[in-house]
Amino acid sequence: MRALIFDCDGVLADTERYGHLPAFNQTFAEFGLPVRWDEQEYGRKLAIGGGKERMASLLTPEFVAAAGLPGDPAGQAEAVASWHRRKTAIYTAVVAAGDLPPRPGIARITAQAHAAGWLLAVASTSAEPSVRAVLEHAVGPERARDFTVLAGDVVPRKKPAPDIYLLTLDRLGLSPRQAVVVEDSHNGLAAATAAGIACVVTVNDYTAAEDFTGAAFVVDSLGEPDAAPITVLANDSPARPGAYVTLADLSAVAGEDAT
């Protein structure tokens, strides 16, 4: 038995630049908050795992005063939760409108893995409604039902901690050597490798310059047979990706227990 485990944002679709960032900024505007993140600032915020956590990073004494927020931690947490609920609703609507195309190769490799008997999962620190919306758009509602989805606040520590991947393995009933993770960021890679799972990285514009030491291999996308060849940025595995990543490539990076 094997499992193919995906991160969501930046892996299933290019969600950060065209989905999450506009949704954060629309939320800030609707709540009258004195902040707007540009692409550079949001790129820095991506080092923080989780949308609520990114919003909470705004809560300096100066910001709390300027925004007229409660001074007590409980009141501030309630405010952040309210912002995040609205942000999730905005983002989910963007996904439902089809404005975030799936990344190349996701539907293809998912279908092949399912046909070969692999278990499928998504492990993400994003809110579960957002993750499910992206997943259904990326692979279709019928295939999405084949996935185990673990997202949001299901673990106490978010990436780069390994908690989400350890929980995923537990839910699937597999050992780390029976799984392969597809991630897009250093934090995600750190979480997967700390859980003992081989990790393949597909970079995006926000993460291309990050350190991916420890990844099985790093590519610019999973690719498609009828599209331009992918670029293999690094490879420290038995896999030999060609014009696009195949299920055989993912099998090659799995541990011995998966053979």
Coordinates of C-alpha atoms in Angstrom, one line a residue:
M1 CA 0.0 0.0 0.0
R2 CA 1.2 3.5 -0.9
A3 CA -0.1 7.0 -0.4
L4 CA 0.3 10.2 -2.3
I5 CA -0.1 13.2 0.0
F6 CA -0.5 16.7 -1.4
D7 CA -0.2 20.1 0.2
C8 CA -2.9 22.4 -1.1
D9 CA -1.8 26.0 -1.7
G10 CA 0.7 26.3 -4.4
V11 CA 0.6 22.6 -5.1
L12 CA -2.9 21.8 -6.3
A13 CA -3.4 25.3 -7.7
D14 CA -1.7 28.7 -7.9
T15 CA -3.7 29.9 -5.0
E16 CA -1.5 32.4 -3.1
R17 CA -1.1 35.3 -5.5
Y18 CA -4.5 35.1 -7.2
G19 CA -6.7 33.7 -4.4
H20 CA -5.4 34.1 -0.8
L21 CA -3.7 37.5 -1.2
P22 CA -6.8 39.3 -2.7
A23 CA -9.0 37.6 -0.2
F24 CA -6.9 38.8 2.7
N25 CA -6.9 42.4 1.3
Q26 CA -10.6 42.4 0.6
T27 CA -11.2 41.3 4.2
F28 CA -9.0 44.0 5.6
A29 CA -10.9 46.6 3.6
E30 CA -14.3 45.3 4.6
F31 CA -13.4 45.4 8.3
G32 CA -11.8 48.8 8.0
L33 CA -8.4 47.6 9.1
P34 CA -5.4 49.8 8.4
V35 CA -3.4 47.3 6.4
R36 CA -3.0 46.1 2.8
W37 CA -0.4 43.5 1.9
D38 CA 1.5 43.8 -1.4
E39 CA 3.1 40.8 -3.0
Q40 CA 6.4 41.3 -1.3
E41 CA 4.9 41.6 2.1
Y42 CA 2.6 38.6 1.6
G43 CA 5.6 36.6 0.4
R44 CA 7.2 37.3 3.8
K45 CA 3.9 36.3 5.6
L46 CA 4.0 33.0 3.9
A47 CA 6.8 32.0 6.3
I48 CA 4.0 31.8 8.9
G49 CA 1.9 28.6 8.6
G50 CA -1.9 29.2 8.6
G51 CA -4.1 32.1 7.6
K52 CA -5.3 33.0 11.1
E53 CA -1.7 33.0 12.3
R54 CA -0.7 35.4 9.5
M55 CA -3.6 37.7 10.5
A56 CA -2.6 37.5 14.1
S57 CA 0.9 38.6 13.2
L58 CA -0.6 42.1 12.6
L59 CA -1.5 42.4 16.3
T60 CA 1.3 44.8 17.4
P61 CA 0.3 47.3 20.1
E62 CA 0.4 50.0 17.4
F63 CA -1.9 48.1 15.1
V64 CA -4.4 47.2 17.9
A65 CA -4.6 50.9 18.8
A66 CA -5.0 52.1 15.2
A67 CA -7.7 49.5 14.4
G68 CA -9.6 50.1 17.6
L69 CA -9.3 46.4 18.6
P70 CA -9.9 45.0 22.1
G71 CA -6.9 45.1 24.4
D72 CA -7.4 41.6 25.8
P73 CA -6.1 38.4 24.1
A74 CA -9.5 36.8 24.1
G75 CA -11.1 39.7 22.3
Q76 CA -8.3 39.9 19.8
A77 CA -8.6 36.2 19.1
E78 CA -12.3 36.6 18.5
A79 CA -11.6 39.4 16.1
V80 CA -9.0 37.4 14.2
A81 CA -11.4 34.4 14.0
S82 CA -14.1 36.7 12.5
W83 CA -11.7 38.1 9.9
H84 CA -10.6 34.6 9.0
R85 CA -14.1 33.4 8.5
R86 CA -14.9 36.2 6.1
K87 CA -11.6 35.7 4.3
T88 CA -12.3 32.0 3.9
A89 CA -15.8 32.8 2.4
I90 CA -14.2 35.3 -0.1
Y91 CA -11.5 32.8 -1.1
T92 CA -13.9 29.9 -1.5
A93 CA -16.1 32.0 -3.8
V94 CA -13.0 32.8 -5.9
V95 CA -12.2 29.1 -6.2
A96 CA -15.9 28.2 -7.0
A97 CA -15.9 30.7 -9.8
G98 CA -13.0 28.8 -11.5
D99 CA -10.6 31.7 -11.2
L100 CA -7.7 29.5 -9.9
P101 CA -6.6 27.0 -12.6
P102 CA -5.1 23.7 -11.2
R103 CA -1.4 23.3 -11.6
P104 CA -0.2 21.1 -14.4
G105 CA -0.2 17.3 -13.8
I106 CA -2.4 17.3 -10.6
A107 CA -5.4 15.6 -12.2
R108 CA -3.3 13.3 -14.3
I109 CA -1.0 12.0 -11.5
T110 CA -4.0 11.7 -9.1
A111 CA -6.0 9.6 -11.6
Q112 CA -2.9 7.3 -12.2
A113 CA -2.2 6.9 -8.5
H114 CA -5.8 6.0 -7.7
A115 CA -5.9 3.5 -10.6
A116 CA -2.7 1.9 -9.2
G117 CA -4.3 1.5 -5.8
W118 CA -2.6 4.3 -4.0
L119 CA -4.3 6.1 -1.2
L120 CA -4.8 9.9 -1.7
A121 CA -4.7 12.7 0.8
V122 CA -4.3 16.4 1.3
A123 CA -2.5 17.7 4.3
S124 CA -2.7 21.5 4.7
T125 CA -2.7 24.2 7.3
S126 CA -5.3 26.2 5.4
A127 CA -9.0 26.2 6.4
E128 CA -10.8 23.0 5.5
P129 CA -13.5 24.6 3.4
S130 CA -10.9 26.4 1.3
V131 CA -8.9 23.2 0.9
R132 CA -11.9 21.1 -0.2
A133 CA -12.9 23.8 -2.7
V134 CA -9.5 23.8 -4.3
L135 CA -9.3 20.1 -4.4
E136 CA -12.7 19.6 -6.1
H137 CA -11.8 22.2 -8.7
A138 CA -8.3 20.6 -9.3
V139 CA -9.4 17.0 -9.6
G140 CA -13.2 17.1 -10.0
P141 CA -15.8 16.4 -7.3
E142 CA -15.9 12.6 -8.0
R143 CA -12.1 12.1 -7.6
A144 CA -12.1 14.5 -4.6
R145 CA -14.2 12.0 -2.7
D146 CA -11.3 9.5 -2.9
F147 CA -9.1 11.9 -0.8
T148 CA -8.6 11.9 3.0
V149 CA -8.5 15.7 3.8
L150 CA -6.8 17.0 6.9
A151 CA -6.7 20.7 7.2
G152 CA -6.8 23.8 9.3
D153 CA -6.7 23.4 13.1
V154 CA -6.7 19.6 13.3
V155 CA -3.2 19.7 14.8
P156 CA -1.7 22.0 17.5
R157 CA 1.4 22.9 15.6
K158 CA 1.4 23.9 11.9
K159 CA 4.1 23.4 9.3
P160 CA 7.2 23.3 9.6
A161 CA 6.2 21.1 12.5
P162 CA 5.5 17.5 11.3
D163 CA 2.2 17.2 13.1
I164 CA -0.1 17.4 10.1
Y165 CA 1.8 14.7 8.3
L166 CA 2.1 12.4 11.3
L167 CA -1.7 12.7 11.7
T168 CA -2.2 11.9 8.0
L169 CA -0.1 8.8 8.3
D170 CA -2.1 7.7 11.4
R171 CA -5.4 8.2 9.6
L172 CA -4.2 6.3 6.6
G173 CA -2.7 3.5 8.7
L174 CA 0.7 3.7 6.9
S175 CA 4.3 4.1 7.8
P176 CA 6.3 7.1 6.6
R177 CA 8.1 4.9 4.1
Q178 CA 4.8 4.0 2.4
A179 CA 4.1 7.6 1.4
V180 CA 5.2 10.4 -0.9
V181 CA 4.5 14.1 -0.2
V182 CA 4.2 16.8 -2.9
E183 CA 5.0 20.2 -1.4
D184 CA 5.9 23.6 -2.7
S185 CA 7.7 25.4 0.2
H186 CA 10.6 25.0 2.6
N187 CA 8.2 24.8 5.5
G188 CA 6.2 22.0 3.9
L189 CA 9.4 20.1 3.0
A190 CA 10.6 20.5 6.6
A191 CA 7.3 19.2 7.9
A192 CA 7.3 16.2 5.6
T193 CA 10.9 15.2 6.2
A194 CA 10.5 15.6 10.0
A195 CA 7.7 13.1 9.7
G196 CA 10.1 10.8 7.8
I197 CA 8.2 11.0 4.5
A198 CA 10.0 11.4 1.1
C199 CA 9.0 14.8 -0.4
V200 CA 8.9 16.0 -4.0
V201 CA 8.8 19.8 -4.4
T202 CA 7.0 21.7 -7.2
V203 CA 8.0 25.3 -6.8
N204 CA 6.0 28.4 -7.6
D205 CA 6.8 32.1 -7.9
Y206 CA 6.8 32.7 -4.2
T207 CA 8.9 29.7 -3.2
A208 CA 11.4 29.2 -6.1
A209 CA 14.3 30.8 -4.2
E210 CA 13.8 28.8 -1.0
D211 CA 16.2 26.1 0.3
F212 CA 14.9 22.6 -0.7
T213 CA 17.9 20.6 0.7
G214 CA 16.5 17.2 1.6
A215 CA 13.9 17.0 -1.2
A216 CA 13.8 13.9 -3.3
F217 CA 13.7 16.1 -6.4
V218 CA 12.6 19.6 -7.2
V219 CA 10.7 20.6 -10.4
D220 CA 8.9 23.7 -11.6
S221 CA 5.7 21.6 -12.0
L222 CA 4.5 18.0 -12.5
G223 CA 4.0 18.8 -16.1
E224 CA 1.8 17.3 -18.9
P225 CA 2.6 15.0 -21.8
D226 CA 1.2 17.5 -24.3
A227 CA 2.9 20.6 -22.8
A228 CA 6.4 22.1 -22.7
P229 CA 8.9 19.9 -20.8
I230 CA 9.3 20.6 -17.1
T231 CA 12.5 21.9 -15.6
V232 CA 14.2 19.6 -13.0
L233 CA 15.8 22.0 -10.6
A234 CA 17.4 19.4 -8.3
N235 CA 17.4 15.6 -8.0
D236 CA 18.7 13.6 -5.1
S237 CA 16.7 10.4 -5.7
P238 CA 16.6 7.3 -7.9
A239 CA 13.8 8.9 -10.0
R240 CA 14.7 10.4 -13.4
P241 CA 11.9 12.8 -14.3
G242 CA 11.8 13.5 -18.0
A243 CA 9.4 15.9 -19.8
Y244 CA 6.9 15.4 -17.0
V245 CA 6.7 13.7 -13.7
T246 CA 5.2 10.2 -13.8
L247 CA 3.8 7.8 -11.2
A248 CA 7.0 5.7 -11.6
D249 CA 9.0 8.7 -10.6
L250 CA 7.0 9.0 -7.4
S251 CA 7.3 5.3 -6.8
A252 CA 11.1 5.6 -7.1
V253 CA 11.3 8.0 -4.2
A254 CA 9.1 6.0 -1.8
G255 CA 10.7 3.8 0.8
E256 CA 11.3 0.1 0.7
D257 CA 8.1 -0.6 2.5
A258 CA 6.2 0.7 -0.5
T259 CA 7.7 -1.8 -3.0

